[in-house]
């Protein structure tokens, strides 16, 4: 959430808008915008996040998570790298 908040803050500032100016038409408080930007918000609904992003020229995208390697796979990769050296 911290990374999203940072992107939102940057986009909002680039548009020259205050937190209050952004919050009011979205039905949010300035404090909520601040918490989102600081990564301290407990929860935010997807629709609110999408509306907030749209208001500052960003979009929300979903992508597949890459499979993380297992410990065994990492060890094998490490062994292979040592063998090549």
PDB file of N, CA and C in Angstrom:
ATOM      1  N   UNK A   1       0.824  -1.190   0.000  1.00  0.00           N
ATOM      2  CA  UNK A   1       0.000   0.000   0.000  1.00  0.00           C
ATOM      3  C   UNK A   1       0.864   1.247   0.000  1.00  0.00           C
ATOM      4  N   UNK A   2       2.035   1.139   0.604  1.00  0.00           N
ATOM      5  CA  UNK A   2       2.916   2.303   0.658  1.00  0.00           C
ATOM      6  C   UNK A   2       3.330   2.757  -0.742  1.00  0.00           C
ATOM      7  N   UNK A   3       3.625   1.795  -1.615  1.00  0.00           N
ATOM      8  CA  UNK A   3       4.042   2.130  -2.988  1.00  0.00           C
ATOM      9  C   UNK A   3       2.898   2.786  -3.758  1.00  0.00           C
ATOM     10  N   UNK A   4       1.692   2.273  -3.584  1.00  0.00           N
ATOM     11  CA  UNK A   4       0.519   2.859  -4.245  1.00  0.00           C
ATOM     12  C   UNK A   4       0.313   4.286  -3.751  1.00  0.00           C
ATOM     13  N   UNK A   5       0.417   4.469  -2.435  1.00  0.00           N
ATOM     14  CA  UNK A   5       0.245   5.799  -1.854  1.00  0.00           C
ATOM     15  C   UNK A   5       1.243   6.797  -2.392  1.00  0.00           C
ATOM     16  N   UNK A   6       2.469   6.353  -2.535  1.00  0.00           N
ATOM     17  CA  UNK A   6       3.521   7.225  -3.067  1.00  0.00           C
ATOM     18  C   UNK A   6       3.223   7.631  -4.511  1.00  0.00           C
ATOM     19  N   UNK A   7       2.758   6.673  -5.312  1.00  0.00           N
ATOM     20  CA  UNK A   7       2.399   6.983  -6.705  1.00  0.00           C
ATOM     21  C   UNK A   7       1.218   7.960  -6.767  1.00  0.00           C
ATOM     22  N   UNK A   8       0.237   7.735  -5.890  1.00  0.00           N
ATOM     23  CA  UNK A   8      -0.921   8.635  -5.852  1.00  0.00           C
ATOM     24  C   UNK A   8      -0.503  10.047  -5.458  1.00  0.00           C
ATOM     25  N   UNK A   9       0.362  10.167  -4.448  1.00  0.00           N
ATOM     26  CA  UNK A   9       0.829  11.481  -4.012  1.00  0.00           C
ATOM     27  C   UNK A   9       1.541  12.209  -5.151  1.00  0.00           C
ATOM     28  N   UNK A  10       2.434  11.499  -5.825  1.00  0.00           N
ATOM     29  CA  UNK A  10       3.170  12.107  -6.929  1.00  0.00           C
ATOM     30  C   UNK A  10       2.249  12.571  -8.041  1.00  0.00           C
ATOM     31  N   UNK A  11       1.260  11.750  -8.387  1.00  0.00           N
ATOM     32  CA  UNK A  11       0.322  12.107  -9.459  1.00  0.00           C
ATOM     33  C   UNK A  11      -0.556  13.287  -9.036  1.00  0.00           C
ATOM     34  N   UNK A  12      -0.983  13.294  -7.774  1.00  0.00           N
ATOM     35  CA  UNK A  12      -1.810  14.396  -7.276  1.00  0.00           C
ATOM     36  C   UNK A  12      -1.036  15.708  -7.321  1.00  0.00           C
ATOM     37  N   UNK A  13       0.204  15.676  -6.849  1.00  0.00           N
ATOM     38  CA  UNK A  13       1.033  16.887  -6.843  1.00  0.00           C
ATOM     39  C   UNK A  13       1.332  17.352  -8.264  1.00  0.00           C
ATOM     40  N   UNK A  14       1.549  16.411  -9.179  1.00  0.00           N
ATOM     41  CA  UNK A  14       1.811  16.771 -10.579  1.00  0.00           C
ATOM     42  C   UNK A  14       0.612  17.486 -11.197  1.00  0.00           C
ATOM     43  N   UNK A  15      -0.592  17.147 -10.720  1.00  0.00           N
ATOM     44  CA  UNK A  15      -1.815  17.806 -11.202  1.00  0.00           C
ATOM     45  C   UNK A  15      -2.068  19.114 -10.464  1.00  0.00           C
ATOM     46  N   UNK A  16      -1.253  19.419  -9.457  1.00  0.00           N
ATOM     47  CA  UNK A  16      -1.396  20.657  -8.706  1.00  0.00           C
ATOM     48  C   UNK A  16      -2.629  20.684  -7.808  1.00  0.00           C
ATOM     49  N   UNK A  17      -3.038  19.522  -7.324  1.00  0.00           N
ATOM     50  CA  UNK A  17      -4.246  19.439  -6.497  1.00  0.00           C
ATOM     51  C   UNK A  17      -3.879  19.146  -5.048  1.00  0.00           C
ATOM     52  N   UNK A  18      -4.637  19.729  -4.138  1.00  0.00           N
ATOM     53  CA  UNK A  18      -4.441  19.446  -2.717  1.00  0.00           C
ATOM     54  C   UNK A  18      -5.177  18.154  -2.370  1.00  0.00           C
ATOM     55  N   UNK A  19      -4.868  17.625  -1.197  1.00  0.00           N
ATOM     56  CA  UNK A  19      -5.567  16.423  -0.740  1.00  0.00           C
ATOM     57  C   UNK A  19      -7.058  16.702  -0.604  1.00  0.00           C
ATOM     58  N   UNK A  20      -7.398  17.860  -0.095  1.00  0.00           N
ATOM     59  CA  UNK A  20      -8.810  18.208   0.089  1.00  0.00           C
ATOM     60  C   UNK A  20      -9.534  18.339  -1.244  1.00  0.00           C
ATOM     61  N   UNK A  21      -8.877  18.959  -2.234  1.00  0.00           N
ATOM     62  CA  UNK A  21      -9.482  19.102  -3.558  1.00  0.00           C
ATOM     63  C   UNK A  21      -9.742  17.740  -4.195  1.00  0.00           C
ATOM     64  N   UNK A  22      -8.863  16.806  -3.940  1.00  0.00           N
ATOM     65  CA  UNK A  22      -9.018  15.462  -4.490  1.00  0.00           C
ATOM     66  C   UNK A  22     -10.098  14.679  -3.742  1.00  0.00           C
ATOM     67  N   UNK A  23     -10.133  14.838  -2.431  1.00  0.00           N
ATOM     68  CA  UNK A  23     -11.034  14.055  -1.588  1.00  0.00           C
ATOM     69  C   UNK A  23     -12.502  14.407  -1.767  1.00  0.00           C
ATOM     70  N   UNK A  24     -12.814  15.691  -1.815  1.00  0.00           N
ATOM     71  CA  UNK A  24     -14.209  16.143  -1.778  1.00  0.00           C
ATOM     72  C   UNK A  24     -15.098  15.511  -2.847  1.00  0.00           C
ATOM     73  N   UNK A  25     -14.755  15.597  -4.143  1.00  0.00           N
ATOM     74  CA  UNK A  25     -15.646  15.012  -5.159  1.00  0.00           C
ATOM     75  C   UNK A  25     -15.751  13.488  -5.080  1.00  0.00           C
ATOM     76  N   UNK A  26     -14.808  12.851  -4.395  1.00  0.00           N
ATOM     77  CA  UNK A  26     -14.822  11.395  -4.272  1.00  0.00           C
ATOM     78  C   UNK A  26     -15.556  10.938  -3.013  1.00  0.00           C
ATOM     79  N   UNK A  27     -16.017  11.896  -2.223  1.00  0.00           N
ATOM     80  CA  UNK A  27     -16.723  11.549  -0.993  1.00  0.00           C
ATOM     81  C   UNK A  27     -15.800  11.019   0.090  1.00  0.00           C
ATOM     82  N   UNK A  28     -14.550  11.425   0.048  1.00  0.00           N
ATOM     83  CA  UNK A  28     -13.562  10.999   1.042  1.00  0.00           C
ATOM     84  C   UNK A  28     -13.134  12.220   1.850  1.00  0.00           C
ATOM     85  N   UNK A  29     -12.501  11.961   2.965  1.00  0.00           N
ATOM     86  CA  UNK A  29     -11.960  13.057   3.764  1.00  0.00           C
ATOM     87  C   UNK A  29     -10.507  13.300   3.374  1.00  0.00           C
ATOM     88  N   UNK A  30     -10.001  14.481   3.712  1.00  0.00           N
ATOM     89  CA  UNK A  30      -8.604  14.792   3.467  1.00  0.00           C
ATOM     90  C   UNK A  30      -7.725  13.826   4.258  1.00  0.00           C
ATOM     91  N   UNK A  31      -8.167  13.466   5.470  1.00  0.00           N
ATOM     92  CA  UNK A  31      -7.409  12.541   6.316  1.00  0.00           C
ATOM     93  C   UNK A  31      -7.286  11.161   5.666  1.00  0.00           C
ATOM     94  N   UNK A  32      -8.333  10.732   4.979  1.00  0.00           N
ATOM     95  CA  UNK A  32      -8.286   9.432   4.287  1.00  0.00           C
ATOM     96  C   UNK A  32      -7.270   9.476   3.157  1.00  0.00           C
ATOM     97  N   UNK A  33      -7.282  10.560   2.389  1.00  0.00           N
ATOM     98  CA  UNK A  33      -6.302  10.707   1.302  1.00  0.00           C
ATOM     99  C   UNK A  33      -4.893  10.701   1.879  1.00  0.00           C
ATOM    100  N   UNK A  34      -4.696  11.410   2.974  1.00  0.00           N
ATOM    101  CA  UNK A  34      -3.387  11.447   3.625  1.00  0.00           C
ATOM    102  C   UNK A  34      -2.958  10.051   4.064  1.00  0.00           C
ATOM    103  N   UNK A  35      -3.864   9.299   4.683  1.00  0.00           N
ATOM    104  CA  UNK A  35      -3.543   7.942   5.139  1.00  0.00           C
ATOM    105  C   UNK A  35      -3.204   7.025   3.966  1.00  0.00           C
ATOM    106  N   UNK A  36      -3.922   7.173   2.864  1.00  0.00           N
ATOM    107  CA  UNK A  36      -3.637   6.364   1.674  1.00  0.00           C
ATOM    108  C   UNK A  36      -2.255   6.706   1.142  1.00  0.00           C
ATOM    109  N   UNK A  37      -1.970   7.996   1.017  1.00  0.00           N
ATOM    110  CA  UNK A  37      -0.678   8.431   0.489  1.00  0.00           C
ATOM    111  C   UNK A  37       0.487   8.012   1.388  1.00  0.00           C
ATOM    112  N   UNK A  38       0.243   7.939   2.688  1.00  0.00           N
ATOM    113  CA  UNK A  38       1.298   7.567   3.635  1.00  0.00           C
ATOM    114  C   UNK A  38       1.386   6.065   3.868  1.00  0.00           C
ATOM    115  N   UNK A  39       0.468   5.310   3.268  1.00  0.00           N
ATOM    116  CA  UNK A  39       0.476   3.866   3.420  1.00  0.00           C
ATOM    117  C   UNK A  39      -0.006   3.397   4.779  1.00  0.00           C
ATOM    118  N   UNK A  40      -0.746   4.254   5.495  1.00  0.00           N
ATOM    119  CA  UNK A  40      -1.220   3.898   6.831  1.00  0.00           C
ATOM    120  C   UNK A  40      -2.707   3.602   6.880  1.00  0.00           C
ATOM    121  N   UNK A  41      -3.376   3.628   5.736  1.00  0.00           N
ATOM    122  CA  UNK A  41      -4.810   3.342   5.702  1.00  0.00           C
ATOM    123  C   UNK A  41      -5.012   1.856   6.006  1.00  0.00           C
ATOM    124  N   UNK A  42      -6.025   1.561   6.819  1.00  0.00           N
ATOM    125  CA  UNK A  42      -6.303   0.171   7.155  1.00  0.00           C
ATOM    126  C   UNK A  42      -6.781  -0.613   5.957  1.00  0.00           C
ATOM    127  N   UNK A  43      -7.784  -0.104   5.281  1.00  0.00           N
ATOM    128  CA  UNK A  43      -8.364  -0.749   4.098  1.00  0.00           C
ATOM    129  C   UNK A  43      -8.883   0.319   3.158  1.00  0.00           C
ATOM    130  N   UNK A  44      -8.927  -0.032   1.896  1.00  0.00           N
ATOM    131  CA  UNK A  44      -9.585   0.826   0.905  1.00  0.00           C
ATOM    132  C   UNK A  44     -10.220  -0.110  -0.115  1.00  0.00           C
ATOM    133  N   UNK A  45     -11.462   0.152  -0.444  1.00  0.00           N
ATOM    134  CA  UNK A  45     -12.158  -0.673  -1.415  1.00  0.00           C
ATOM    135  C   UNK A  45     -11.598  -0.476  -2.815  1.00  0.00           C
ATOM    136  N   UNK A  46     -11.785  -1.482  -3.633  1.00  0.00           N
ATOM    137  CA  UNK A  46     -11.274  -1.447  -4.998  1.00  0.00           C
ATOM    138  C   UNK A  46     -11.909  -0.302  -5.791  1.00  0.00           C
ATOM    139  N   UNK A  47     -13.199  -0.106  -5.631  1.00  0.00           N
ATOM    140  CA  UNK A  47     -13.868   0.965  -6.379  1.00  0.00           C
ATOM    141  C   UNK A  47     -13.351   2.337  -5.973  1.00  0.00           C
ATOM    142  N   UNK A  48     -13.116   2.523  -4.673  1.00  0.00           N
ATOM    143  CA  UNK A  48     -12.568   3.803  -4.216  1.00  0.00           C
ATOM    144  C   UNK A  48     -11.166   3.998  -4.764  1.00  0.00           C
ATOM    145  N   UNK A  49     -10.367   2.944  -4.732  1.00  0.00           N
ATOM    146  CA  UNK A  49      -9.010   3.028  -5.255  1.00  0.00           C
ATOM    147  C   UNK A  49      -9.024   3.356  -6.740  1.00  0.00           C
ATOM    148  N   UNK A  50      -9.912   2.713  -7.490  1.00  0.00           N
ATOM    149  CA  UNK A  50     -10.013   2.982  -8.924  1.00  0.00           C
ATOM    150  C   UNK A  50     -10.437   4.428  -9.183  1.00  0.00           C
ATOM    151  N   UNK A  51     -11.402   4.929  -8.413  1.00  0.00           N
ATOM    152  CA  UNK A  51     -11.863   6.311  -8.576  1.00  0.00           C
ATOM    153  C   UNK A  51     -10.753   7.288  -8.228  1.00  0.00           C
ATOM    154  N   UNK A  52     -10.035   7.009  -7.169  1.00  0.00           N
ATOM    155  CA  UNK A  52      -8.929   7.864  -6.753  1.00  0.00           C
ATOM    156  C   UNK A  52      -7.834   7.894  -7.817  1.00  0.00           C
ATOM    157  N   UNK A  53      -7.489   6.745  -8.332  1.00  0.00           N
ATOM    158  CA  UNK A  53      -6.469   6.666  -9.392  1.00  0.00           C
ATOM    159  C   UNK A  53      -6.927   7.422 -10.635  1.00  0.00           C
ATOM    160  N   UNK A  54      -8.163   7.214 -11.039  1.00  0.00           N
ATOM    161  CA  UNK A  54      -8.687   7.899 -12.232  1.00  0.00           C
ATOM    162  C   UNK A  54      -8.653   9.409 -12.055  1.00  0.00           C
ATOM    163  N   UNK A  55      -8.914   9.882 -10.851  1.00  0.00           N
ATOM    164  CA  UNK A  55      -8.945  11.323 -10.583  1.00  0.00           C
ATOM    165  C   UNK A  55      -7.578  11.983 -10.750  1.00  0.00           C
ATOM    166  N   UNK A  56      -6.503  11.199 -10.643  1.00  0.00           N
ATOM    167  CA  UNK A  56      -5.159  11.761 -10.800  1.00  0.00           C
ATOM    168  C   UNK A  56      -4.450  11.239 -12.050  1.00  0.00           C
ATOM    169  N   UNK A  57      -5.195  10.537 -12.900  1.00  0.00           N
ATOM    170  CA  UNK A  57      -4.625  10.084 -14.166  1.00  0.00           C
ATOM    171  C   UNK A  57      -3.878   8.766 -14.089  1.00  0.00           C
ATOM    172  N   UNK A  58      -4.177   7.942 -13.098  1.00  0.00           N
ATOM    173  CA  UNK A  58      -3.561   6.620 -12.992  1.00  0.00           C
ATOM    174  C   UNK A  58      -4.625   5.565 -13.237  1.00  0.00           C
ATOM    175  N   UNK A  59      -4.204   4.325 -13.427  1.00  0.00           N
ATOM    176  CA  UNK A  59      -5.157   3.230 -13.576  1.00  0.00           C
ATOM    177  C   UNK A  59      -4.723   2.064 -12.700  1.00  0.00           C
ATOM    178  N   UNK A  60      -5.666   1.221 -12.366  1.00  0.00           N
ATOM    179  CA  UNK A  60      -5.400   0.024 -11.577  1.00  0.00           C
ATOM    180  C   UNK A  60      -5.359  -1.149 -12.546  1.00  0.00           C
ATOM    181  N   UNK A  61      -4.303  -1.949 -12.452  1.00  0.00           N
ATOM    182  CA  UNK A  61      -4.168  -3.107 -13.319  1.00  0.00           C
ATOM    183  C   UNK A  61      -3.929  -4.346 -12.469  1.00  0.00           C
ATOM    184  N   UNK A  62      -4.411  -5.469 -12.954  1.00  0.00           N
ATOM    185  CA  UNK A  62      -4.225  -6.746 -12.278  1.00  0.00           C
ATOM    186  C   UNK A  62      -3.363  -7.613 -13.180  1.00  0.00           C
ATOM    187  N   UNK A  63      -2.383  -8.292 -12.570  1.00  0.00           N
ATOM    188  CA  UNK A  63      -1.547  -9.194 -13.355  1.00  0.00           C
ATOM    189  C   UNK A  63      -1.271 -10.450 -12.535  1.00  0.00           C
ATOM    190  N   UNK A  64      -0.940 -11.494 -13.233  1.00  0.00           N
ATOM    191  CA  UNK A  64      -0.653 -12.767 -12.572  1.00  0.00           C
ATOM    192  C   UNK A  64       0.641 -12.653 -11.771  1.00  0.00           C
ATOM    193  N   UNK A  65       0.636 -13.268 -10.624  1.00  0.00           N
ATOM    194  CA  UNK A  65       1.828 -13.285  -9.785  1.00  0.00           C
ATOM    195  C   UNK A  65       2.742 -14.386 -10.296  1.00  0.00           C
ATOM    196  N   UNK A  66       3.998 -14.038 -10.443  1.00  0.00           N
ATOM    197  CA  UNK A  66       4.953 -15.049 -10.889  1.00  0.00           C
ATOM    198  C   UNK A  66       5.170 -16.051  -9.767  1.00  0.00           C
ATOM    199  N   UNK A  67       5.350 -17.287 -10.163  1.00  0.00           N
ATOM    200  CA  UNK A  67       5.613 -18.338  -9.187  1.00  0.00           C
ATOM    201  C   UNK A  67       6.981 -18.081  -8.564  1.00  0.00           C
ATOM    202  N   UNK A  68       7.021 -18.082  -7.246  1.00  0.00           N
ATOM    203  CA  UNK A  68       8.293 -17.904  -6.554  1.00  0.00           C
ATOM    204  C   UNK A  68       9.063 -19.219  -6.558  1.00  0.00           C
ATOM    205  N   UNK A  69      10.382 -19.139  -6.679  1.00  0.00           N
ATOM    206  CA  UNK A  69      11.165 -20.371  -6.667  1.00  0.00           C
ATOM    207  C   UNK A  69      11.178 -20.997  -5.274  1.00  0.00           C
ATOM    208  N   UNK A  70      11.290 -22.305  -5.246  1.00  0.00           N
ATOM    209  CA  UNK A  70      11.401 -23.008  -3.970  1.00  0.00           C
ATOM    210  C   UNK A  70      12.841 -22.915  -3.478  1.00  0.00           C
ATOM    211  N   UNK A  71      13.045 -23.264  -2.222  1.00  0.00           N
ATOM    212  CA  UNK A  71      14.398 -23.277  -1.663  1.00  0.00           C
ATOM    213  C   UNK A  71      15.279 -24.247  -2.443  1.00  0.00           C
ATOM    214  N   UNK A  72      14.727 -25.396  -2.817  1.00  0.00           N
ATOM    215  CA  UNK A  72      15.474 -26.371  -3.611  1.00  0.00           C
ATOM    216  C   UNK A  72      15.915 -25.758  -4.943  1.00  0.00           C
ATOM    217  N   UNK A  73      14.997 -25.071  -5.615  1.00  0.00           N
ATOM    218  CA  UNK A  73      15.320 -24.453  -6.912  1.00  0.00           C
ATOM    219  C   UNK A  73      16.404 -23.386  -6.766  1.00  0.00           C
ATOM    220  N   UNK A  74      16.337 -22.616  -5.709  1.00  0.00           N
ATOM    221  CA  UNK A  74      17.360 -21.589  -5.477  1.00  0.00           C
ATOM    222  C   UNK A  74      18.726 -22.216  -5.216  1.00  0.00           C
ATOM    223  N   UNK A  75      18.750 -23.307  -4.454  1.00  0.00           N
ATOM    224  CA  UNK A  75      20.016 -23.998  -4.186  1.00  0.00           C
ATOM    225  C   UNK A  75      20.607 -24.568  -5.468  1.00  0.00           C
ATOM    226  N   UNK A  76      19.760 -25.174  -6.284  1.00  0.00           N
ATOM    227  CA  UNK A  76      20.225 -25.741  -7.556  1.00  0.00           C
ATOM    228  C   UNK A  76      20.768 -24.640  -8.469  1.00  0.00           C
ATOM    229  N   UNK A  77      20.098 -23.523  -8.499  1.00  0.00           N
ATOM    230  CA  UNK A  77      20.552 -22.397  -9.323  1.00  0.00           C
ATOM    231  C   UNK A  77      21.900 -21.898  -8.813  1.00  0.00           C
ATOM    232  N   UNK A  78      22.038 -21.804  -7.509  1.00  0.00           N
ATOM    233  CA  UNK A  78      23.289 -21.353  -6.902  1.00  0.00           C
ATOM    234  C   UNK A  78      24.425 -22.323  -7.222  1.00  0.00           C
ATOM    235  N   UNK A  79      24.160 -23.618  -7.138  1.00  0.00           N
ATOM    236  CA  UNK A  79      25.167 -24.643  -7.479  1.00  0.00           C
ATOM    237  C   UNK A  79      25.584 -24.530  -8.948  1.00  0.00           C
ATOM    238  N   UNK A  80      24.616 -24.312  -9.811  1.00  0.00           N
ATOM    239  CA  UNK A  80      24.902 -24.203 -11.239  1.00  0.00           C
ATOM    240  C   UNK A  80      25.794 -22.979 -11.508  1.00  0.00           C
ATOM    241  N   UNK A  81      25.508 -21.900 -10.819  1.00  0.00           N
ATOM    242  CA  UNK A  81      26.315 -20.690 -11.009  1.00  0.00           C
ATOM    243  C   UNK A  81      27.752 -20.904 -10.524  1.00  0.00           C
ATOM    244  N   UNK A  82      27.906 -21.627  -9.416  1.00  0.00           N
ATOM    245  CA  UNK A  82      29.252 -21.911  -8.894  1.00  0.00           C
ATOM    246  C   UNK A  82      30.023 -22.825  -9.838  1.00  0.00           C
ATOM    247  N   UNK A  83      29.319 -23.762 -10.472  1.00  0.00           N
ATOM    248  CA  UNK A  83      29.950 -24.691 -11.405  1.00  0.00           C
ATOM    249  C   UNK A  83      30.438 -23.971 -12.657  1.00  0.00           C
ATOM    250  N   UNK A  84      29.674 -22.946 -13.089  1.00  0.00           N
ATOM    251  CA  UNK A  84      30.047 -22.202 -14.299  1.00  0.00           C
ATOM    252  C   UNK A  84      31.269 -21.333 -14.078  1.00  0.00           C
ATOM    253  N   UNK A  85      31.553 -20.938 -12.846  1.00  0.00           N
ATOM    254  CA  UNK A  85      32.679 -20.029 -12.578  1.00  0.00           C
ATOM    255  C   UNK A  85      34.001 -20.689 -12.632  1.00  0.00           C
TER     256      UNK A  85
END
